[in-house]
Each structure stands twice: as C-alpha cells, then as structure tokens.
XYZ file of C-alpha atoms in Angstrom:
711
model
C 117.981 118.828 186.864
C 114.444 118.370 187.700
C 112.349 121.084 185.366
C 109.911 123.214 187.363
C 107.341 126.050 187.154
C 108.174 129.675 187.898
C 105.364 130.804 190.417
C 103.782 132.901 188.204
C 102.550 129.967 185.933
C 101.968 128.036 189.152
C 99.443 130.634 190.139
C 97.184 129.376 186.744
C 95.333 126.165 186.872
C 95.705 123.293 184.124
C 98.897 121.587 184.445
C 100.915 119.916 186.887
C 103.273 121.263 189.004
C 106.926 120.644 189.907
C 109.218 120.842 192.624
C 111.968 123.591 191.674
C 111.332 127.346 190.526
C 112.150 127.559 186.987
C 113.459 126.109 183.442
C 116.683 127.272 182.857
C 116.339 129.111 179.427
C 119.663 130.666 179.776
C 121.267 127.336 179.088
C 118.691 126.584 176.245
C 117.806 127.395 172.479
C 114.484 127.750 171.576
C 113.541 127.603 167.574
C 110.124 127.215 166.450
C 110.397 126.655 162.739
C 106.674 127.317 160.363
C 106.005 128.229 156.780
C 103.866 131.062 157.832
C 106.776 132.707 159.789
C 106.663 136.347 158.022
C 104.420 134.422 155.649
C 100.759 134.824 155.855
C 98.663 132.074 154.306
C 96.379 131.074 157.056
C 95.934 131.017 160.588
C 98.981 129.517 161.739
C 100.668 133.319 160.970
C 98.230 134.079 163.705
C 98.708 131.826 166.072
C 103.173 132.515 165.615
C 102.668 136.310 165.712
C 100.696 136.694 168.125
C 102.495 134.026 171.110
C 105.578 135.361 169.970
C 105.610 138.571 172.552
C 105.124 136.149 175.636
C 107.922 133.621 174.117
C 110.320 136.621 173.844
C 109.349 137.983 177.308
C 110.212 134.533 178.654
C 113.225 133.568 176.728
C 114.444 136.651 175.196
C 117.391 136.641 172.601
C 117.318 132.944 172.890
C 113.796 132.576 171.113
C 114.634 132.033 167.083
C 111.449 131.781 164.661
C 112.792 129.950 161.588
C 111.086 130.548 157.976
C 111.169 130.482 154.193
C 112.310 133.990 152.531
C 110.184 135.637 150.398
C 111.766 138.904 149.121
C 109.011 140.938 149.639
C 108.104 139.828 153.246
C 111.809 140.353 154.158
C 111.741 144.227 152.969
C 108.506 144.825 154.509
C 108.494 143.036 157.797
C 112.126 142.100 158.921
C 114.944 144.745 159.841
C 118.166 142.696 158.919
C 120.609 142.622 161.640
C 123.979 140.451 162.681
C 122.896 136.956 164.799
C 124.085 137.874 169.020
C 124.790 134.396 168.968
C 128.694 133.346 167.394
C 126.878 129.598 166.922
C 123.965 130.706 164.992
C 126.339 133.089 162.803
C 128.884 129.841 162.319
C 126.270 127.875 160.983
C 124.367 130.235 158.566
C 127.903 131.092 157.548
C 128.530 126.975 156.760
C 125.415 127.062 154.712
C 125.845 130.631 152.943
C 129.059 129.427 151.793
C 127.743 126.138 150.043
C 125.755 128.138 147.802
C 122.631 128.579 149.867
C 120.789 131.794 150.905
C 120.281 132.271 154.486
C 118.789 135.967 156.073
C 118.684 137.269 159.172
C 116.974 140.062 161.338
C 114.244 140.637 163.753
C 110.734 140.854 162.522
C 108.730 143.806 162.980
C 105.726 142.604 165.297
C 105.203 142.677 168.802
C 107.985 141.353 170.875
C 110.206 141.775 167.934
C 111.571 137.953 167.989
C 114.477 137.420 166.059
C 114.187 135.279 162.678
C 116.020 133.206 160.056
C 114.964 132.808 156.971
C 115.980 130.140 154.410
C 115.993 130.869 150.166
C 113.805 127.857 148.784
C 114.640 129.051 144.923
C 118.267 129.557 145.858
C 118.658 126.055 147.010
C 116.666 124.364 144.343
C 119.642 122.913 142.568
C 119.672 120.495 145.286
C 116.215 119.154 145.320
C 117.084 115.713 143.539
C 119.954 115.120 146.159
C 117.398 115.749 148.965
C 114.787 113.480 147.379
C 117.414 110.516 147.649
C 118.178 111.407 151.067
C 114.464 111.679 151.784
C 113.756 108.607 150.685
C 116.773 106.710 152.583
C 115.707 107.958 155.748
C 112.372 107.262 155.507
C 111.347 105.734 152.232
C 109.011 108.638 151.393
C 109.159 109.498 147.698
C 107.934 113.079 146.427
C 106.223 113.346 142.499
C 107.960 116.227 140.322
C 104.775 118.064 139.570
C 103.736 118.473 143.379
C 105.393 122.431 144.054
C 104.534 122.678 147.507
C 105.650 119.143 148.989
C 109.008 120.051 146.963
C 109.309 123.439 148.706
C 108.956 122.024 151.936
C 111.173 119.246 151.088
C 114.028 122.380 150.592
C 113.167 124.094 153.028
C 113.181 120.968 155.328
C 116.627 119.996 154.630
C 117.595 123.322 154.904
C 116.790 123.131 158.477
C 118.113 119.991 159.164
C 121.416 121.505 157.619
C 121.668 124.244 159.699
C 120.567 122.380 162.951
C 123.326 119.836 162.363
C 125.871 122.858 161.813
C 124.637 124.576 165.060
C 124.593 121.498 167.349
C 128.194 120.951 165.878
C 129.118 124.314 167.337
C 127.353 124.242 170.542
C 128.757 120.474 171.476
C 125.720 120.028 173.649
C 125.454 123.479 175.592
C 123.447 125.130 175.209
C 120.707 122.501 174.497
C 118.205 123.545 171.427
C 114.478 122.812 171.309
C 112.914 122.675 168.132
C 109.287 123.183 167.534
C 108.070 122.350 164.160
C 104.406 123.483 162.957
C 102.281 121.701 160.603
C 103.820 119.193 157.711
C 105.330 121.867 155.766
C 108.164 122.097 158.270
C 107.482 118.441 159.630
C 110.465 117.276 156.849
C 113.138 119.027 158.970
C 112.191 116.980 162.068
C 112.025 113.820 160.300
C 115.498 114.556 158.609
C 116.802 116.083 161.860
C 115.834 112.713 163.703
C 117.080 110.386 161.382
C 120.513 111.843 161.212
C 120.184 111.767 165.209
C 120.997 115.094 165.613
C 120.923 116.228 169.436
C 117.768 118.141 169.615
C 114.455 118.165 171.866
C 111.511 118.196 169.236
C 107.828 119.071 168.915
C 105.733 118.792 166.754
C 101.921 120.341 166.109
C 99.453 119.631 163.898
C 96.948 122.740 163.599
C 94.817 120.334 161.451
C 95.083 117.087 159.977
C 95.809 116.755 155.821
C 93.325 113.997 155.393
C 90.491 115.450 158.183
C 90.326 118.593 156.290
C 89.901 117.046 152.696
C 87.514 114.506 154.060
C 85.700 116.971 155.662
C 85.731 119.167 152.443
C 84.287 116.093 150.508
C 81.085 116.155 152.453
C 82.183 112.759 154.493
C 80.178 112.096 157.364
C 83.385 112.238 159.165
C 83.263 111.941 163.041
C 80.842 109.035 162.949
C 82.885 107.358 160.565
C 86.884 107.893 161.932
C 87.130 104.258 162.870
C 85.662 103.501 159.369
C 88.326 104.853 157.061
C 91.131 103.270 155.017
C 93.451 105.812 155.735
C 95.959 105.010 152.987
C 93.381 104.271 150.495
C 91.796 107.654 151.090
C 95.111 109.731 150.864
C 95.944 107.996 147.675
C 92.460 108.788 146.135
C 93.270 112.668 146.661
C 96.844 112.423 145.876
C 98.192 113.707 149.166
C 99.003 110.105 149.634
C 103.224 111.497 149.808
C 102.182 114.645 151.723
C 100.068 112.237 154.046
C 103.177 110.513 154.727
C 105.195 113.256 155.439
C 102.815 114.487 158.114
C 102.585 111.097 159.773
C 106.041 110.943 159.620
C 106.936 114.005 161.546
C 104.242 113.093 164.162
C 105.884 109.396 165.101
C 109.106 111.188 164.685
C 108.408 114.183 167.426
C 109.806 113.758 171.093
C 106.406 115.668 171.844
C 103.449 115.408 169.754
C 100.767 118.883 170.044
C 97.420 119.483 168.705
C 95.428 122.882 169.433
C 92.376 121.265 170.722
C 90.571 118.051 172.358
C 88.603 117.308 168.922
C 91.480 117.653 167.072
C 93.563 115.297 169.482
C 90.605 112.003 169.036
C 90.822 113.293 164.988
C 94.744 112.928 165.282
C 94.867 110.021 166.861
C 92.994 108.021 164.464
C 94.169 109.585 161.221
C 97.818 109.660 162.409
C 97.987 107.020 164.882
C 99.486 108.968 167.665
C 97.566 110.295 170.775
C 98.821 114.142 171.190
C 100.822 114.401 174.766
C 99.465 118.041 175.377
C 96.482 120.153 174.213
C 97.844 123.634 172.799
C 94.953 125.732 172.430
C 95.668 128.877 170.244
C 95.311 132.171 172.130
C 95.493 135.964 171.083
C 97.835 138.872 172.285
C 95.030 140.514 174.334
C 95.354 144.319 174.689
C 93.198 145.691 177.326
C 91.809 149.711 176.778
C 92.912 151.712 179.644
C 89.526 154.088 179.435
C 86.468 151.654 180.952
C 83.923 150.176 177.987
C 86.203 151.788 175.273
C 85.397 148.496 173.077
C 81.695 150.024 173.183
C 82.785 153.337 171.520
C 85.105 151.409 168.662
C 82.063 149.310 168.147
C 79.745 152.234 167.654
C 82.310 154.455 165.353
C 82.873 151.215 163.204
C 79.526 150.522 162.658
C 78.600 153.839 160.982
C 80.959 153.328 159.059
C 79.694 150.112 157.804
C 76.047 151.984 157.727
C 77.599 154.298 155.222
C 78.641 151.579 153.028
C 74.744 150.033 153.227
C 73.592 153.399 152.454
C 75.290 153.308 149.122
C 74.727 149.646 148.121
C 71.361 149.896 149.052
C 70.603 153.181 147.447
C 67.168 153.061 145.841
C 65.895 150.078 148.381
C 66.772 151.996 151.868
C 63.339 151.959 152.913
C 64.434 149.905 156.353
C 65.828 151.658 159.435
C 69.468 151.671 159.838
C 69.101 152.297 163.237
C 66.926 148.865 164.179
C 69.873 146.972 161.319
C 71.885 144.357 162.193
C 75.063 143.340 160.730
C 75.970 139.664 160.917
C 78.987 138.185 158.912
C 80.944 135.330 158.492
C 84.663 134.917 157.618
C 87.672 133.138 156.758
C 88.771 130.407 153.903
C 86.433 129.681 151.050
C 85.624 126.214 152.328
C 81.718 126.120 151.714
C 80.827 123.096 153.941
C 84.154 123.075 156.729
C 83.343 126.751 157.933
C 79.558 126.170 157.655
C 78.687 128.458 155.018
C 76.005 125.691 153.607
C 74.104 125.693 157.219
C 74.503 129.408 157.429
C 72.537 130.261 154.227
C 69.747 127.734 155.038
C 69.505 129.436 158.355
C 69.205 132.912 156.735
C 66.119 131.408 154.533
C 64.273 130.742 157.677
C 65.268 133.542 159.737
C 64.106 135.701 157.025
C 60.684 133.947 156.806
C 60.484 134.025 160.776
C 61.175 137.901 160.599
C 58.466 138.638 158.012
C 55.673 136.118 160.002
C 56.442 138.012 162.992
C 55.987 141.560 161.120
C 59.508 142.332 162.762
C 60.871 145.986 162.105
C 64.428 144.776 162.540
C 66.557 144.083 159.432
C 69.922 141.718 159.274
C 72.654 142.518 156.777
C 74.854 139.599 156.492
C 78.229 140.088 155.117
C 80.854 136.914 153.606
C 83.857 137.812 153.639
C 85.568 135.118 152.170
C 88.005 135.352 149.119
C 87.162 133.531 145.466
C 88.340 134.304 142.087
C 87.367 137.719 140.663
C 88.155 140.363 137.850
C 87.312 143.141 139.565
C 84.747 145.790 141.520
C 81.020 145.209 140.770
C 80.195 148.251 138.504
C 76.695 148.270 140.226
C 78.599 148.321 143.776
C 80.757 151.081 142.706
C 77.979 153.171 141.498
C 76.394 152.742 144.580
C 78.900 154.685 146.618
C 79.510 157.299 144.011
C 75.323 158.351 143.990
C 76.046 158.176 148.000
C 78.719 160.525 148.132
C 76.794 162.941 145.425
C 73.757 162.528 147.541
C 75.797 163.898 150.911
C 77.386 166.807 148.833
C 74.360 167.927 147.664
C 72.732 168.102 150.779
C 76.110 169.530 152.655
C 75.696 172.527 149.826
C 71.920 172.917 150.456
C 72.805 172.818 154.501
C 75.495 175.635 153.915
C 73.185 177.988 151.914
C 69.903 177.050 154.229
C 72.295 177.812 157.563
C 73.597 181.113 155.966
C 70.180 182.531 155.233
C 68.877 181.067 158.570
C 71.444 183.074 160.112
C 70.650 186.432 158.412
C 67.131 185.978 159.134
C 67.768 185.568 162.706
C 70.052 188.532 162.676
C 67.589 190.707 161.444
C 65.039 189.910 164.299
C 62.957 187.944 162.253
C 61.453 184.166 162.083
C 62.213 182.944 159.029
C 59.549 182.105 156.618
C 60.626 178.254 156.027
C 58.667 178.178 152.734
C 61.178 181.096 151.599
C 64.503 179.999 152.638
C 65.229 177.481 150.157
C 64.541 178.992 146.370
C 63.278 176.773 143.321
C 66.965 176.212 142.116
C 67.249 174.307 145.685
C 64.398 172.497 145.137
C 65.413 171.435 141.849
C 68.740 170.137 142.886
C 67.189 168.076 145.400
C 64.585 166.782 143.151
C 67.469 165.347 140.411
C 69.166 163.802 143.445
C 66.367 162.526 144.334
C 65.588 160.915 140.642
C 69.711 159.925 140.858
C 68.659 157.559 143.351
C 65.899 155.367 141.696
C 67.001 152.296 140.013
C 64.825 149.786 138.508
C 66.868 146.320 139.581
C 67.846 144.369 143.029
C 70.601 145.631 144.898
C 73.684 143.449 144.199
C 74.599 140.425 146.216
C 78.278 140.637 145.857
C 80.209 143.328 145.225
C 82.725 141.945 142.775
C 82.619 140.249 139.339
C 82.680 136.961 140.033
C 84.797 134.282 137.084
C 82.868 131.130 138.265
C 79.324 132.917 138.913
C 77.662 129.748 137.678
C 79.201 127.559 139.684
C 79.964 129.557 142.900
C 78.454 127.772 145.950
C 77.592 130.451 148.004
C 75.893 132.171 144.507
C 74.467 128.835 143.822
C 72.494 128.547 147.130
C 71.577 132.511 146.917
C 69.670 131.670 143.861
C 68.403 128.355 145.290
C 66.761 130.124 148.765
C 65.922 133.304 146.653
C 67.183 135.750 149.038
C 68.246 138.471 146.520
C 67.602 141.944 148.706
C 64.243 142.402 147.673
C 62.146 145.080 149.466
C 59.988 142.387 151.355
C 63.192 140.638 152.520
C 64.315 141.229 156.309
C 67.425 139.500 155.874
C 69.888 141.251 153.009
C 73.079 139.521 151.297
C 76.445 141.255 150.869
C 78.779 138.505 149.728
C 82.695 140.573 149.388
C 84.771 137.818 147.631
C 88.097 139.649 149.152
C 89.821 140.323 152.503
C 88.612 143.571 153.439
C 91.495 146.844 153.386
C 91.463 150.154 154.453
C 92.466 151.286 151.215
C 88.871 149.836 149.470
C 87.541 152.490 147.301
C 84.243 149.984 148.075
C 84.530 149.183 151.935
C 87.652 151.192 153.369
C 87.944 149.360 156.503
C 90.118 146.933 157.837
C 89.373 143.718 159.121
C 89.783 144.438 162.572
C 87.408 147.650 162.277
C 84.767 145.743 160.072
C 84.783 142.986 163.166
C 84.141 145.971 165.833
C 81.345 147.286 163.626
C 79.267 144.443 163.218
C 76.700 142.866 165.928
C 77.524 139.292 165.665
C 80.030 136.954 163.983
C 78.549 133.547 162.519
C 80.579 130.572 162.505
C 79.052 127.312 162.364
C 81.654 125.264 161.084
C 81.531 121.587 160.368
C 85.978 121.079 160.136
C 87.640 123.689 162.456
C 90.775 122.691 164.659
C 90.443 125.942 166.449
C 88.910 128.729 165.070
C 90.266 132.107 165.372
C 87.258 133.811 163.982
C 84.962 133.494 166.979
C 87.770 133.867 169.302
C 88.982 137.222 167.664
C 85.160 138.775 167.555
C 85.417 137.771 171.677
C 88.229 139.549 172.438
C 86.386 142.857 170.563
C 83.533 142.360 172.718
C 81.482 140.681 169.712
C 79.042 138.347 170.083
C 79.500 135.288 168.052
C 77.975 131.365 166.837
C 80.304 128.555 167.554
C 79.933 124.836 167.367
C 80.617 122.183 169.501
C 82.969 120.363 165.904
C 85.284 123.162 166.901
C 88.016 123.581 169.057
C 87.120 126.855 170.666
C 83.541 125.851 170.849
C 84.490 122.836 172.852
C 86.902 124.924 174.855
C 84.508 127.458 175.963
C 81.937 124.692 176.432
C 84.447 123.483 179.150
C 85.680 126.598 180.664
C 82.167 128.439 180.852
C 78.906 127.467 182.458
C 76.380 129.413 180.537
C 77.958 130.643 177.033
C 75.109 131.969 175.384
C 74.849 134.652 178.128
C 78.026 135.921 177.809
C 77.808 136.199 173.853
C 79.192 132.572 172.647
C 76.154 130.341 171.070
C 77.322 126.917 170.447
C 75.700 124.837 167.367
C 75.259 121.190 168.377
C 76.644 119.937 164.607
C 77.798 116.783 166.557
C 74.208 115.018 168.182
C 71.768 116.332 166.017
C 71.035 115.991 162.330
C 71.995 119.266 159.785
C 68.212 120.039 160.012
C 67.963 120.035 163.378
C 71.429 121.849 163.515
C 69.903 124.472 161.357
C 66.616 124.850 163.086
C 69.233 126.066 166.482
C 71.241 127.851 164.562
C 67.877 130.158 163.338
C 66.638 130.197 166.694
C 69.981 131.792 167.884
C 69.712 134.249 165.030
C 65.901 135.236 165.917
C 66.423 135.442 169.624
C 69.490 137.800 169.130
C 67.103 139.661 166.518
C 64.784 139.805 169.300
C 67.185 141.865 171.859
C 66.627 145.264 172.638
C 70.161 147.760 172.097
C 70.734 147.601 176.287
C 70.329 144.116 175.957
C 73.300 143.714 173.293
C 75.327 146.225 175.116
C 75.162 143.822 178.473
C 76.200 140.999 176.441
C 79.063 142.790 174.972
C 80.420 143.367 178.247
C 79.764 139.961 178.943
C 81.751 138.743 175.937
C 84.757 140.934 176.319
C 84.823 140.037 179.955
C 86.024 136.557 178.578
C 88.648 137.874 176.689
C 91.446 136.941 179.745
C 90.554 133.233 178.781
C 92.005 133.447 175.219
C 95.328 135.672 176.201
C 98.556 133.929 175.662
C 99.200 134.922 179.217
C 96.721 132.168 180.153
C 97.245 129.660 177.198
C 101.323 129.784 176.912
C 101.709 127.513 179.466
C 100.514 124.809 177.863
C 103.729 125.451 175.332
C 105.542 125.611 178.231
C 105.100 121.789 179.289
C 105.474 120.797 176.000
C 108.856 122.135 176.136
C 109.380 120.875 179.021
C 108.240 117.361 178.351
C 110.697 117.266 175.202
C 113.559 118.107 176.623
C 113.300 115.444 179.744
C 112.193 112.852 176.911
C 115.577 114.095 174.458
C 117.852 114.657 177.428
C 116.969 111.997 180.552
C 120.228 112.745 181.830
C 119.855 116.506 182.089
C 116.514 116.994 182.591
C 114.041 114.736 184.449
C 110.270 114.869 185.203
C 107.690 112.532 186.467
C 105.726 112.404 183.455
C 104.163 109.011 184.129
C 102.448 110.353 187.108
C 101.296 114.176 186.321
C 98.410 115.447 188.406
C 95.192 115.284 186.614
C 94.252 118.341 184.395
C 92.427 121.394 186.089
C 90.729 124.414 185.380
C 88.675 127.657 185.973
C 84.946 127.855 185.187
C 83.254 131.137 184.856
C 79.687 131.257 186.601
C 76.457 132.311 184.765
C 76.680 136.186 185.192
C 75.558 137.531 188.750
C 72.767 139.331 186.687
C 71.066 136.682 184.787
C 67.702 135.141 186.420
C 68.259 131.159 187.913
C 65.384 130.367 185.338
C 66.252 130.286 181.804
C 62.897 130.708 180.918
C 61.996 134.202 183.124
C 64.932 135.981 180.754
C 62.799 135.720 177.893
C 60.515 138.336 176.581
C 56.693 136.925 176.354
C 56.484 139.059 172.958
C 58.985 139.104 170.245
C 58.565 143.461 170.245
C 59.972 145.646 173.163
C 61.166 148.919 173.526
C 64.807 149.659 173.083
C 64.472 152.237 175.781
C 63.599 149.557 178.213
C 65.683 150.173 181.584
C 66.586 147.743 183.848
C 68.133 149.150 187.531
C 69.341 145.846 188.465
C 72.079 145.535 186.322
C 75.454 147.087 186.797
C 78.195 145.921 184.936
C 81.206 146.550 187.272
C 79.041 145.199 190.283
C 78.192 142.166 188.020
C 82.020 141.308 187.051
C 83.074 141.826 190.405
C 80.921 139.427 191.308
C 81.741 137.063 188.697
C 85.543 137.139 189.981
C 84.381 136.303 193.248
C 82.070 133.428 192.361
C 84.660 131.827 189.907
C 84.586 127.975 191.471
C 87.783 126.276 192.729
C 89.702 124.769 189.953
C 87.908 121.178 189.461
C 89.531 118.133 189.187
C 88.834 115.331 186.412
C 88.942 112.002 186.700
C 91.017 110.278 184.085
C 93.786 111.614 182.210
C 93.861 112.670 178.568
C 95.758 109.558 177.307
C 94.027 107.269 179.503
C 90.278 108.509 178.171
C 91.661 108.117 174.739
C 92.736 104.619 175.241
C 89.125 104.056 177.205
C 87.402 105.188 173.865
C 87.155 102.814 171.315
C 85.804 104.623 168.350
C 84.315 108.095 167.689
C 80.754 107.502 167.500
C 77.799 109.586 168.933
C 77.436 107.120 171.925
C 81.480 107.135 172.589
C 81.320 110.798 172.368
C 79.248 111.667 175.081
C 81.192 109.781 177.430
C 84.240 112.417 176.135
C 84.699 115.555 178.298
C 86.273 117.576 176.505
C 89.458 119.493 178.552
C 92.457 121.769 177.718
C-alpha cells in the first residue's frame, strides 16, 4: 500500500507529495506516549494538549495517549470510561490481573482524546527485575538514588508490556504506531524494540539532556559542539545513565524527530543521529468572531495590571500610567538559558537611555519565574490593601459629593464647590493621603525569597542598582510564582496577564523551540526572541521582516554578549519610542502571524513522521519513496504593505512624538488583504536537511553562516 496525502494537506507547502489519496487510519492505531499526559511539568504538556484536537479530528477513536497515573490529576482532568477497542481492554486486563494498575478515560481538554494511565507506585515492586531486563537489553544500569530515572523505567516497562499484550491480540491488524516524547518515555521504546514488538516507532526530543545541562553551566555551547567529550561531560554531571537512555531511544526509533533546525544540529552532535523530520511546535489558535477582539482584551487586562501597579508603587506613583509600558519574561527559572542575565543588563542600559533622553515613558518589567519562597511579601500585600482603602474612600466621598450636587441642581442652584464638601470629607481625604506615604522603595519582589542572598535575579538587580527609585524609568517586579486568578496579589491567569502586557522579552541562549513568544504572537502581543531559539529561526525563515510584525530577533549566535545586549537594548528603546497608534498597528500585524503557528499548518510534519515510520517498520504493506523526497518548500510573509521601502523612512527623527498623530495611509483590512495577495509562491531550497548536515563538519560561526534553517 503506497502512502499518500489528503487534498487538504497537499494544499499546504513544506512536505513532499504522494500519489494516492489518504492514509488508512481505520486500519491503524496511534499511541502517543509522554510523561506529561495529564501531568503538567513543562512545555511538552502544551505541545500534547494543544495538538490533541487536530489529531483526534484525523484519527478519531484510533488515537490514544499514554502517561503516568496521578490520583489528583485523574480525578480533576479525566472522565473515566471503558475502552472502545476490545484488544486494548484485553491488554489492560492482562496488566491489571498481574498486580499492576492501569486506568482508562477521556482527557477533558479540547478534542477529548482517550488516555491510558499507568500507576507507577503500584508497579514499583517490579523495579529490580525490570532493571535487570534493561541491563540485558542494552547494558544500561540505573542508580538506586535517581528517583526520576527509576520511575521512567517502571513507566517504560509497563508501556512495553502493554504493547506486547496489545500486538498479540491484534495479530498485525490494525498496525500500531507509537510516538514517544523525551527520554522519560523513551525507555518504553527501547524495551519494545529489544523485544521485537511489531510497532512503527517515532521518538521526539524537545531538548537534549546534555545540551540543557551544558548551557546552564555557561559553556560556550554552540561554538564548541564538535569539541565536547560527550561521555565525559555526561559523567561529570552524573546524568550518564539518563543520557544513555536518551541516546538508546534515539537510535532505536524508526523515525527520529526534533522541534527545530537548531536542535537538529545539536542532536546530531549530542546524540549522533540526524533527525529525519523537524516537527515545529504549534498552538491551537482560536480566532475571535469580532474583529480586533484581541485589542479589546489587551485594553481590559492592561487595566487589571495597572491596578496592581497602583498598589505596588503607592507613595512612589509619580509616573503617568497612561504612558507606562509593561514588559515581561516568563518560564522556568533557568537564569542563563532563558536569557534573564542578558535581559537585566539591557534593562540597566535602557534605564540610562530613558533618563538621558528625558523620556516621559516608564517601563514596568515583570519576571514571572517560579522560585523557592515561603509567602507573600508583607509590603506587597500592604500596598494592595492601601490601594483598596483609597478606592473605598474615593467612592464614599464621590457618593456624598454626587448626592449634594444632585440636590443643588434640583433647587436650580449652581453649587458652591467650596462648600459642597464639608470639613469631615477633607479630613477623610487627608488621612487617606497620609496613609499613602512610605519611606522605603517599593519592593522588587512580591514574595519572601528563601535564598534571597544567592538568588541570581536579585543578585543582579543589586549589581545594576534598579531598586524602583523615583528617578528610575525602569521598574522591576519579580513574581517568583506562576500566576493564578485566585491570587490575593495579582489575580490574573497567565493568558490574561500576557494580553495585558505590551511586550514579552525572551532573549534565550538555549531554547529548542520557545512557546512563550509563540503564545504572545497568537494573542497579538509583540515579543523579543533570539536566533538561538527554534521559534526565532522559524520566524526568520517564514517572515521577510519579522520586526515589522512585532517579532524582534536578537542575534546571540554571531555576536558577543555585549553586542547582543546592545541590540536588545536598542529594540527595547525603539519600542518605548512608539506612539500608541503605532503599537496598535503592530499588534494587528503580530496577530496576523498566528496562522503560521496553528497546528492545522504545523501538524503536517507529525503526519509526515508517522508515514515515514510506517514505511520503515512495515515495508511490505506501506511503501514510500523516502530516498527521493522532493525539496522542502515553504511560504514567506512579505513586508507589511504600509511599511516604507527604506528602513530609515519608518523611524522618527525625534524620540518624542504625539500619541495623537494620525496616518491616513494605514488601513488594517486593506493591508492584511494585500499581504495575503503578496505572499510569495512556495520557494525551493537546493538541498535537503540530511545532505546539508553531512556537508557541514562543525557548528562554528563560519559554518553556521552557511546553514540556512528550514522547517
């Protein structure tokens, strides 16, 4: 049976075309295995959760996710039900009858996919025996003290056991595709292949283990990829057994994929296998029925952030909130990998530039990174209490004022404004004013930090001297906890908070993909990323002038740290110079890029990986000319139609300009339609990913200049 693509997919660019109509999903079962199914740990949870809808649309009930069982997650996220497939039910019963616990249900997310969850704790009594099986299969031993590695072995052994029972029941019809994510799930792949279970396997690494560790240790990673002694580096960091599991999974898989071209080159050096397919991460983009609804949401949520700022900076609120911009960085607390070090240094320089130019713009920067704390900061809570008290005082005075004004007008008199409020009212207002006085700076952090003296962010804030002083044009708020709508301090969900900000800043050094700038893009919020992130490389390839669409890409590959910091500072300073109208126009353009990040567009790369795995694992039934694939193709967004052809023509001659300035030449609908018409025809690259990788001997700056990233 020769594989083919459906018409709806062939209409998109980027992958080779096949001759026949569609993949017979009714004769296949697709399992997706990940530690983060119903278990939110990191970014893979977002990948799996958002991709579920399009996968269920394609596969229906033949798509099942597999993950670890946690009682709380199961009770709150999963609707328990019986498996619709009798072979799956029989395989689960076999495990349950042998002392294991396997649970089945529907995950309550968009698409409602089926999930099979394995109870790690209930099967832990098999750990020693399964360690022996792993050693016999691939000579990898696991230390007793590494809880995560031991749990991954139990999980992988249960998955492999399930697949053995399932394939024995099915007897080669339907065929099974198993897609494993990251090394925690990779053990199941290794054991399945060692036991010759008839599966088509795909393995995806979202970030290499050793790459993350090396970058966190401030190694000059990308310029020395070919020079690292991999085994020695993994051993020194006491992750050699994990690295071996990851590498074994990579080499056992029929198809190996990763999430970006920059991670593909990294994987080639760290794991010694070039990925077969690059599968960029997408989002389930929801378009609003009302035009420009995202602009209204920005305005509404910005008002909520302004309320927090009023309380946090009480007594020092000598800046105009209507001319205040909100920047933020969010994610795992990886100080160097996420670029927080570069961001803080650039904020110091931005503060200097705004003060030198006597700018009336104030920037409030939020660091949303979870760290060890013991409670909210008393001063932060007091600020919100003072703000609420002032609001209540103003409301009571307003009601009294309005009533007297109303009665005076009823009598046909113009009220005497000096008498409409009595002495008690003035006393109340003066007491409220005195309550707002403070003799200390507004706190830099909203929580009490456990490691205050050694915390990287706080240590660098002390070094650069940004303590939220009156003369500082850049203010910092470190919120070391994920956002929640139930918080007494900043009662907003993450999505609401992002929509209320003006700019997301993510100058990462190590970022295989980068969901945070992608989330900003689909919400119509401009963002800063780098050419060392998968997202940044993807946007450089697909968009002719990313900065005009609100995607600022910092060069951290070919520039020194100081030069990259200066470039980031210039991006931030230029953004501060924009008028309100310019920011609205830019947000319209940013939101227009959301189609590029939709799973309806990017899900095709996962389809391609599955097709390829079937052709390699069942060559007698599924054929595919994967040695003579057509060259990769793709669309490229043009410069916005309203942008002048000369870059200098779009810059202001002075840093100060009016928010009321008008430009009658701009029409959002007209520009969007022109951009749709002007999108270039698919362009063809000269060589494939595999040939490119073979032609580049090392990942040096000179070599990287020859390497063009494609998706």
